[in-house]
Tab-separated table of C-alpha atoms in Angstrom:
chain	number	residue	atom	x	y	z
A	28	MET	CA	-20.819	49.502	-19.952
A	29	ARG	CA	-18.915	49.732	-16.671
A	30	GLN	CA	-21.627	47.619	-15.066
A	31	ARG	CA	-21.367	44.954	-17.731
A	32	ALA	CA	-17.470	44.947	-17.255
A	33	GLY	CA	-17.849	44.671	-13.601
A	34	ALA	CA	-20.213	41.683	-14.098
A	35	CYS	CA	-17.882	39.951	-16.457
A	36	LEU	CA	-14.952	40.449	-14.048
A	37	ARG	CA	-17.071	39.046	-11.276
A	38	ALA	CA	-17.782	35.923	-13.465
A	39	VAL	CA	-14.072	35.384	-14.319
A	40	ILE	CA	-13.213	35.530	-10.541
A	41	CYS	CA	-15.930	33.166	-9.649
A	42	VAL	CA	-14.761	30.649	-12.356
A	43	ALA	CA	-11.062	30.966	-11.336
A	44	PHE	CA	-12.110	30.528	-7.648
A	45	ALA	CA	-14.197	27.476	-8.401
A	46	GLY	CA	-11.213	25.980	-10.250
A	47	ILE	CA	-8.906	26.680	-7.451
A	48	MET	CA	-11.315	25.058	-4.977
A	49	THR	CA	-11.518	22.045	-7.205
A	50	ALA	CA	-7.934	21.739	-7.213
A	51	MET	CA	-7.783	22.011	-3.576
A	52	ALA	CA	-10.600	19.564	-2.834
A	53	PRO	CA	-9.577	16.936	-0.464
A	54	ALA	CA	-9.097	13.368	-1.604
A	55	ALA	CA	-11.515	10.695	-0.881
A	56	GLU	CA	-11.081	9.653	2.725
A	57	LEU	CA	-10.491	6.071	4.000
A	58	THR	CA	-11.904	5.374	7.376
A	59	ILE	CA	-12.621	2.514	9.637
A	60	SER	CA	-16.037	1.294	10.883
A	61	GLY	CA	-15.466	-1.700	13.329
A	62	THR	CA	-13.485	-4.314	11.432
A	63	ARG	CA	-14.186	-2.773	7.953
A	64	PHE	CA	-12.887	-0.111	5.755
A	65	GLN	CA	-15.013	2.706	4.214
A	66	LEU	CA	-14.132	5.239	1.573
A	67	ASP	CA	-16.139	8.425	1.961
A	68	GLY	CA	-18.498	6.595	4.194
A	69	LYS	CA	-19.261	3.785	1.747
A	70	PRO	CA	-17.953	0.265	2.208
A	71	PHE	CA	-14.615	-0.391	0.798
A	72	PRO	CA	-13.279	-4.095	0.008
A	73	PHE	CA	-9.638	-3.405	0.669
A	74	THR	CA	-7.905	-5.518	-1.925
A	75	GLY	CA	-4.312	-4.769	-2.741
A	76	VAL	CA	-1.240	-5.674	-4.761
A	77	SER	CA	2.354	-5.214	-3.818
A	78	PHE	CA	3.822	-2.606	-6.022
A	79	PHE	CA	6.864	-1.624	-3.886
A	80	ASN	CA	8.810	0.264	-6.634
A	81	ALA	CA	5.740	2.418	-7.735
A	82	ILE	CA	7.435	5.781	-6.847
A	83	TYR	CA	10.647	4.822	-8.575
A	84	ASN	CA	9.366	2.906	-11.781
A	85	PRO	CA	9.909	4.954	-14.968
A	86	THR	CA	7.146	3.171	-17.050
A	87	PHE	CA	4.545	3.656	-14.317
A	88	ASN	CA	5.434	7.425	-13.994
A	89	ALA	CA	5.921	8.312	-17.676
A	90	SER	CA	2.874	10.647	-17.517
A	91	PRO	CA	-0.403	11.004	-15.572
A	92	GLU	CA	-2.280	9.534	-18.553
A	93	VAL	CA	0.004	6.442	-18.499
A	94	ARG	CA	-0.225	6.125	-14.791
A	95	ARG	CA	-3.938	6.235	-14.837
A	96	GLU	CA	-4.102	3.532	-17.600
A	97	TRP	CA	-2.062	1.234	-15.417
A	98	LEU	CA	-4.330	1.993	-12.506
A	99	GLY	CA	-7.355	1.222	-14.768
A	100	GLN	CA	-5.811	-2.251	-15.553
A	101	PHE	CA	-5.329	-2.988	-11.924
A	102	SER	CA	-8.998	-1.812	-11.231
A	103	ARG	CA	-10.312	-4.118	-13.838
A	104	HIS	CA	-8.476	-6.948	-12.265
A	105	GLY	CA	-10.155	-6.258	-8.740
A	106	ILE	CA	-7.398	-4.206	-7.188
A	107	ASN	CA	-8.127	-1.044	-5.333
A	108	VAL	CA	-5.060	-0.555	-3.098
A	109	LEU	CA	-1.291	-0.314	-3.897
A	110	ARG	CA	1.206	-1.311	-1.280
A	111	VAL	CA	4.086	1.143	-2.208
A	112	TRP	CA	7.425	1.620	-0.314
A	113	ALA	CA	8.928	4.990	0.568
A	114	GLN	CA	12.235	3.310	1.088
A	115	TRP	CA	13.546	1.226	-1.896
A	116	ASP	CA	17.094	1.687	-1.512
A	117	ASN	CA	18.200	-1.776	-0.429
A	118	ARG	CA	21.023	-3.532	-2.130
A	119	ARG	CA	19.435	-6.835	-2.990
A	120	GLY	CA	19.054	-6.082	-6.699
A	121	PHE	CA	15.425	-5.645	-6.605
A	122	VAL	CA	13.459	-3.866	-9.589
A	123	ASP	CA	14.246	-0.083	-9.859
A	124	ALA	CA	16.075	-0.186	-6.231
A	125	SER	CA	18.933	2.346	-5.979
A	126	PRO	CA	20.464	4.618	-3.421
A	127	GLU	CA	18.256	7.416	-4.619
A	128	ALA	CA	15.079	5.393	-4.311
A	129	THR	CA	13.931	6.828	-0.929
A	130	LEU	CA	11.984	9.656	0.203
A	131	TYR	CA	14.657	10.590	3.022
A	132	HIS	CA	18.070	12.152	3.140
A	133	PRO	CA	20.361	10.806	5.971
A	134	ASP	CA	19.538	14.130	8.119
A	135	GLY	CA	15.747	13.494	7.955
A	136	THR	CA	14.974	16.176	5.231
A	137	LEU	CA	12.842	14.855	2.347
A	138	ARG	CA	13.972	14.338	-1.201
A	139	ALA	CA	11.465	16.816	-2.764
A	140	GLY	CA	11.541	15.241	-6.291
A	141	ASN	CA	10.504	11.814	-5.071
A	142	VAL	CA	7.894	13.237	-2.636
A	143	ASP	CA	6.476	15.284	-5.549
A	144	ARG	CA	6.181	12.056	-7.638
A	145	LEU	CA	4.375	10.348	-4.838
A	146	LYS	CA	1.971	13.211	-4.706
A	147	GLU	CA	1.094	12.709	-8.379
A	148	ILE	CA	0.622	9.066	-7.763
A	149	LEU	CA	-1.822	10.045	-4.853
A	150	LYS	CA	-3.647	12.402	-7.130
A	151	ASP	CA	-4.133	9.814	-9.974
A	152	ALA	CA	-4.987	7.170	-7.362
A	153	ASP	CA	-7.705	9.442	-5.876
A	154	ALA	CA	-9.122	10.013	-9.370
A	155	THR	CA	-9.426	6.334	-10.093
A	156	GLY	CA	-10.823	5.251	-6.582
A	157	PHE	CA	-7.433	3.828	-5.285
A	158	VAL	CA	-6.005	3.784	-1.839
A	159	ILE	CA	-2.113	3.869	-1.283
A	160	GLU	CA	-0.639	2.011	1.561
A	161	LEU	CA	2.739	3.612	1.949
A	162	CYS	CA	5.481	1.709	3.864
A	163	LEU	CA	7.721	4.211	5.330
A	164	PHE	CA	10.757	2.013	6.397
A	165	SER	CA	11.936	-1.425	5.442
A	166	GLN	CA	13.826	-4.064	7.285
A	167	GLU	CA	15.680	-4.768	4.067
A	168	SER	CA	17.448	-1.390	3.931
A	169	TYR	CA	17.987	-1.555	7.753
A	170	ALA	CA	19.783	-4.817	7.442
A	171	HIS	CA	22.098	-3.123	4.930
A	172	HIS	CA	22.894	-0.335	7.500
A	173	ILE	CA	20.829	2.045	5.290
A	174	ARG	CA	18.922	3.604	8.288
A	175	LEU	CA	18.083	6.781	9.923
A	176	ASP	CA	19.187	7.677	13.516
A	177	PRO	CA	16.156	8.226	15.778
A	178	ASP	CA	16.126	12.158	15.615
A	179	PRO	CA	16.411	12.267	11.805
A	180	GLN	CA	13.775	9.460	11.577
A	181	ASP	CA	11.342	11.433	13.574
A	182	LYS	CA	12.163	14.543	11.550
A	183	ALA	CA	11.488	12.770	8.272
A	184	VAL	CA	8.113	11.166	9.571
A	185	ALA	CA	6.821	14.548	10.832
A	186	ALA	CA	7.898	16.300	7.545
A	187	LEU	CA	6.325	13.477	5.402
A	188	THR	CA	3.090	13.572	7.508
A	189	ASN	CA	2.707	17.164	7.008
A	190	GLU	CA	3.424	17.154	3.290
A	191	LEU	CA	1.022	14.434	2.615
A	192	LYS	CA	-1.805	15.789	4.920
A	193	PRO	CA	-4.283	16.579	2.083
A	194	TRP	CA	-4.281	13.036	0.817
A	195	ARG	CA	-6.792	11.050	2.633
A	196	ASN	CA	-6.698	8.046	0.240
A	197	LEU	CA	-3.317	7.286	2.052
A	198	VAL	CA	-2.478	5.057	4.970
A	199	PHE	CA	0.940	4.856	6.507
A	200	GLN	CA	2.563	1.410	7.369
A	201	ILE	CA	5.568	2.286	9.634
A	202	TRP	CA	7.715	-0.867	8.749
A	203	ASN	CA	7.907	-3.699	6.538
A	204	GLU	CA	8.769	-6.682	8.621
A	205	LYS	CA	10.196	-4.860	11.659
A	206	SER	CA	9.178	-3.293	14.968
A	207	LEU	CA	11.608	-0.724	16.180
A	208	ARG	CA	10.402	2.695	17.562
A	209	THR	CA	7.043	1.888	16.156
A	210	LEU	CA	5.011	3.498	18.962
A	211	ASP	CA	7.519	6.477	18.852
A	212	MET	CA	6.817	7.109	15.146
A	213	LEU	CA	3.046	6.411	15.667
A	214	ARG	CA	2.916	9.298	18.211
A	215	VAL	CA	4.970	11.611	15.757
A	216	ILE	CA	2.432	10.837	13.040
A	217	LYS	CA	-0.668	11.380	15.194
A	218	ALA	CA	0.767	14.689	16.762
A	219	HIS	CA	0.812	16.104	13.166
A	220	ASP	CA	-2.190	14.412	11.663
A	221	PRO	CA	-4.429	12.808	14.184
A	222	LYS	CA	-6.753	11.288	11.614
A	223	ARG	CA	-4.072	9.469	9.555
A	224	LEU	CA	-4.626	5.847	9.579
A	225	VAL	CA	-1.477	4.031	10.636
A	226	THR	CA	-0.445	0.310	10.736
A	227	ASN	CA	2.652	-1.791	10.840
A	228	SER	CA	4.052	-4.994	9.577
A	229	PRO	CA	5.908	-6.169	12.774
A	230	GLY	CA	8.090	-8.913	11.515
A	231	PHE	CA	8.643	-12.008	9.299
A	232	ALA	CA	6.074	-14.460	8.201
A	233	GLY	CA	4.007	-15.554	11.338
A	234	ASP	CA	4.839	-12.627	13.529
A	235	LEU	CA	1.533	-11.172	14.538
A	236	GLY	CA	2.855	-8.342	16.450
A	237	LYS	CA	3.086	-7.348	20.124
A	238	ASP	CA	-0.244	-6.508	22.057
A	239	ASP	CA	0.677	-2.936	22.911
A	240	GLU	CA	1.520	-2.002	19.422
A	241	ASN	CA	-1.531	-3.858	17.946
A	242	ALA	CA	-3.863	-2.065	20.501
A	243	ALA	CA	-2.303	1.293	19.540
A	244	LEU	CA	-2.446	1.014	15.724
A	245	ASP	CA	-5.574	1.903	13.735
A	246	PHE	CA	-5.512	-1.564	11.876
A	247	LEU	CA	-3.191	-4.452	11.582
A	248	THR	CA	-1.047	-5.661	8.580
A	249	PRO	CA	0.894	-8.768	9.748
A	250	HIS	CA	2.525	-11.192	7.351
A	251	THR	CA	0.943	-14.404	8.015
A	252	SER	CA	2.636	-17.864	8.073
A	253	ARG	CA	4.009	-19.106	4.711
A	254	GLN	CA	4.503	-22.510	3.221
A	255	GLY	CA	7.110	-23.528	5.668
A	256	ALA	CA	4.430	-23.684	8.247
A	257	GLY	CA	2.053	-25.822	6.338
A	258	ARG	CA	-1.132	-25.145	4.445
A	259	THR	CA	-1.294	-21.440	4.332
A	260	TRP	CA	-5.024	-21.372	3.289
A	261	GLU	CA	-5.755	-22.965	6.620
A	262	ILE	CA	-3.332	-21.371	8.892
A	263	ALA	CA	-3.337	-17.773	7.779
A	264	PRO	CA	-7.259	-17.464	8.137
A	265	ARG	CA	-6.903	-18.638	11.670
A	266	GLU	CA	-4.106	-16.107	12.492
A	267	ILE	CA	-6.335	-13.320	10.906
A	268	ALA	CA	-9.386	-14.481	12.820
A	269	SER	CA	-7.438	-14.500	16.147
A	270	LEU	CA	-6.442	-10.791	15.663
A	271	LEU	CA	-9.886	-9.694	14.619
A	272	LYS	CA	-11.270	-11.314	17.741
A	273	LYS	CA	-8.638	-9.970	20.040
A	274	PHE	CA	-8.399	-6.271	18.803
A	275	ASN	CA	-11.762	-5.680	16.982
A	276	LYS	CA	-10.178	-3.678	14.177
A	277	PRO	CA	-9.489	-4.334	10.477
A	278	VAL	CA	-6.858	-7.006	9.698
A	279	VAL	CA	-5.044	-7.126	6.366
A	280	ASP	CA	-3.021	-10.222	5.309
A	281	ASP	CA	-0.480	-7.938	3.995
A	282	GLU	CA	2.004	-10.186	2.064
A	283	PRO	CA	0.226	-13.723	2.042
A	284	ALA	CA	1.910	-16.857	1.103
A	285	ARG	CA	4.636	-16.101	-1.583
A	286	ASN	CA	4.967	-17.542	-4.971
A	287	GLY	CA	7.971	-17.829	-7.233
A	288	THR	CA	11.629	-17.548	-6.028
A	289	SER	CA	12.576	-19.396	-3.009
A	290	LYS	CA	14.969	-16.545	-2.045
A	291	PHE	CA	14.165	-13.964	0.562
A	292	GLY	CA	11.677	-16.078	2.397
A	293	GLY	CA	9.904	-17.523	-0.522
A	294	PRO	CA	8.418	-21.197	-0.999
A	295	LYS	CA	11.020	-23.972	-0.980
A	296	GLU	CA	8.580	-25.939	-3.366
A	297	ALA	CA	6.340	-25.044	-6.338
A	298	THR	CA	3.154	-23.501	-5.634
A	299	GLN	CA	-0.053	-23.201	-7.611
A	300	PRO	CA	-2.486	-20.280	-8.323
A	301	ILE	CA	-5.201	-22.119	-6.508
A	302	ASP	CA	-3.183	-22.074	-3.348
A	303	HIS	CA	-3.523	-18.254	-3.270
A	304	ILE	CA	-7.138	-18.187	-4.278
A	305	LEU	CA	-8.085	-20.620	-1.532
A	306	HIS	CA	-5.948	-18.686	0.824
A	307	MET	CA	-7.354	-15.196	0.026
A	308	HIS	CA	-11.008	-16.451	0.054
A	309	ALA	CA	-10.587	-18.131	3.375
A	310	VAL	CA	-9.102	-14.741	4.747
A	311	TRP	CA	-12.302	-13.054	3.358
A	312	GLU	CA	-14.332	-15.709	5.197
A	313	ALA	CA	-12.551	-15.031	8.430
A	314	GLY	CA	-13.414	-11.256	8.058
A	315	GLY	CA	-9.983	-10.116	6.752
A	316	HIS	CA	-8.531	-8.457	3.651
A	317	SER	CA	-5.629	-9.234	1.437
A	318	VAL	CA	-2.733	-7.678	-0.436
A	319	TYR	CA	-1.414	-10.093	-3.146
A	320	HIS	CA	2.385	-10.491	-3.297
A	321	HIS	CA	3.700	-10.592	-6.808
A	322	ASP	CA	7.031	-12.542	-7.198
A	323	MET	CA	8.767	-10.090	-9.763
A	324	PHE	CA	10.496	-7.902	-7.158
A	325	GLN	CA	12.890	-10.299	-5.816
A	326	THR	CA	13.899	-11.766	-9.182
A	327	GLY	CA	14.598	-8.520	-10.980
A	328	TYR	CA	14.689	-7.124	-14.679
A	329	GLY	CA	15.437	-9.791	-17.218
A	330	THR	CA	14.174	-12.811	-15.354
A	331	PRO	CA	11.159	-14.872	-16.397
A	332	ALA	CA	8.982	-13.662	-13.521
A	333	CYS	CA	9.558	-9.934	-14.134
A	334	PRO	CA	7.696	-7.957	-16.796
A	335	PRO	CA	9.932	-5.680	-18.822
A	336	SER	CA	7.938	-2.734	-17.611
A	337	GLY	CA	8.931	-3.418	-13.946
A	338	ILE	CA	5.197	-3.291	-13.012
A	339	PRO	CA	3.358	-6.186	-11.519
A	340	GLU	CA	1.119	-6.640	-14.697
A	341	PRO	CA	-2.039	-8.803	-13.987
A	342	ASP	CA	-1.899	-10.490	-17.341
A	343	PHE	CA	1.984	-11.010	-17.587
A	344	SER	CA	1.947	-14.664	-16.810
A	345	PRO	CA	-0.835	-17.426	-16.618
A	346	TYR	CA	0.007	-18.003	-12.919
A	347	HIS	CA	-0.761	-14.459	-11.980
A	348	GLY	CA	-3.553	-14.145	-14.573
A	349	ALA	CA	-5.586	-16.828	-12.778
A	350	VAL	CA	-5.133	-15.105	-9.363
A	351	PHE	CA	-6.147	-11.697	-10.742
A	352	ASP	CA	-9.153	-13.241	-12.704
A	353	PHE	CA	-10.372	-14.431	-9.248
A	354	LEU	CA	-9.824	-10.985	-7.770
A	355	ALA	CA	-11.609	-9.403	-10.789
A	356	ASN	CA	-14.689	-11.485	-9.731
A	357	ARG	CA	-14.462	-10.359	-6.184
A	358	GLU	CA	-18.165	-9.446	-5.875
A	359	ARG	CA	-19.005	-12.929	-7.118
A	360	TYR	CA	-16.972	-14.705	-4.361
A	361	TRP	CA	-16.875	-12.143	-1.595
A	362	VAL	CA	-18.389	-13.534	1.532
A	363	GLY	CA	-22.118	-12.407	1.622
A	364	GLY	CA	-21.773	-10.796	-1.766
A	365	LYS	CA	-20.735	-7.269	-2.469
A	366	GLU	CA	-18.972	-5.530	0.370
């Protein structure tokens, strides 16, 4: 009887230990091979969509089940990367923006509730084969004097790097459209997590970054030239190709030619879905990757461009639907076939 009880106890301990180890299992890891990405050693066709407000959107975060359903919708439309902002506290009236929509307190300590929500997103993203590109700081907030001084900024970056170390399906983008202390923060990140992939969006459209920063970053995420410069589907691929040739590392067209509102750097004249389809395909041909930019964020709730959910829904409008249909058939159109 005693032997049987001992055997049962050992079995229970083994099951419990296996459950703990499963819960602690590291997320799938995004790595780099030359100018391409790999997820757990397999080719990964980095294809994103802007979802800046993901951490702060109540619909997306209603429950893990709801969140995974939305991720499934994105996946069915060819998306495997979400570009998410840590700092969504600007005063421009963007969807879900508020003073509390940030991961940071002014003294550099982290807002625990928001960080915990990000961890839940990372967990569900890992379960559904997604990578999260987390933009740490935004020039939009900086322009409104919502900013951290250097010491609190380094403190926040170090703390966030340590908090998120288990999630390898995560890359850090230091700034949206700015380059200030970029190399300083890169050093902080690498000191705490040497394997974390780090990039930066150095400036407004057409700013391809400084050579010293581009050389130091793991991959590049410029905002290529927009409609004001001419035919973006011809200009942007040349910009991407030049960076690939010079730095021999992956290059993502991070917020390609905008659609919709002319505010905040948007197009001054009407665009067509085919503009974006030609643009992204040409970027693929050049050897780059793309993150599609949805126009809902700049218009806000209650406007025709913004779904009531506050989520960049693939099927919300015929315009976006055409682009997402193209991305859903990525393997058909990807240069050379499947990545």
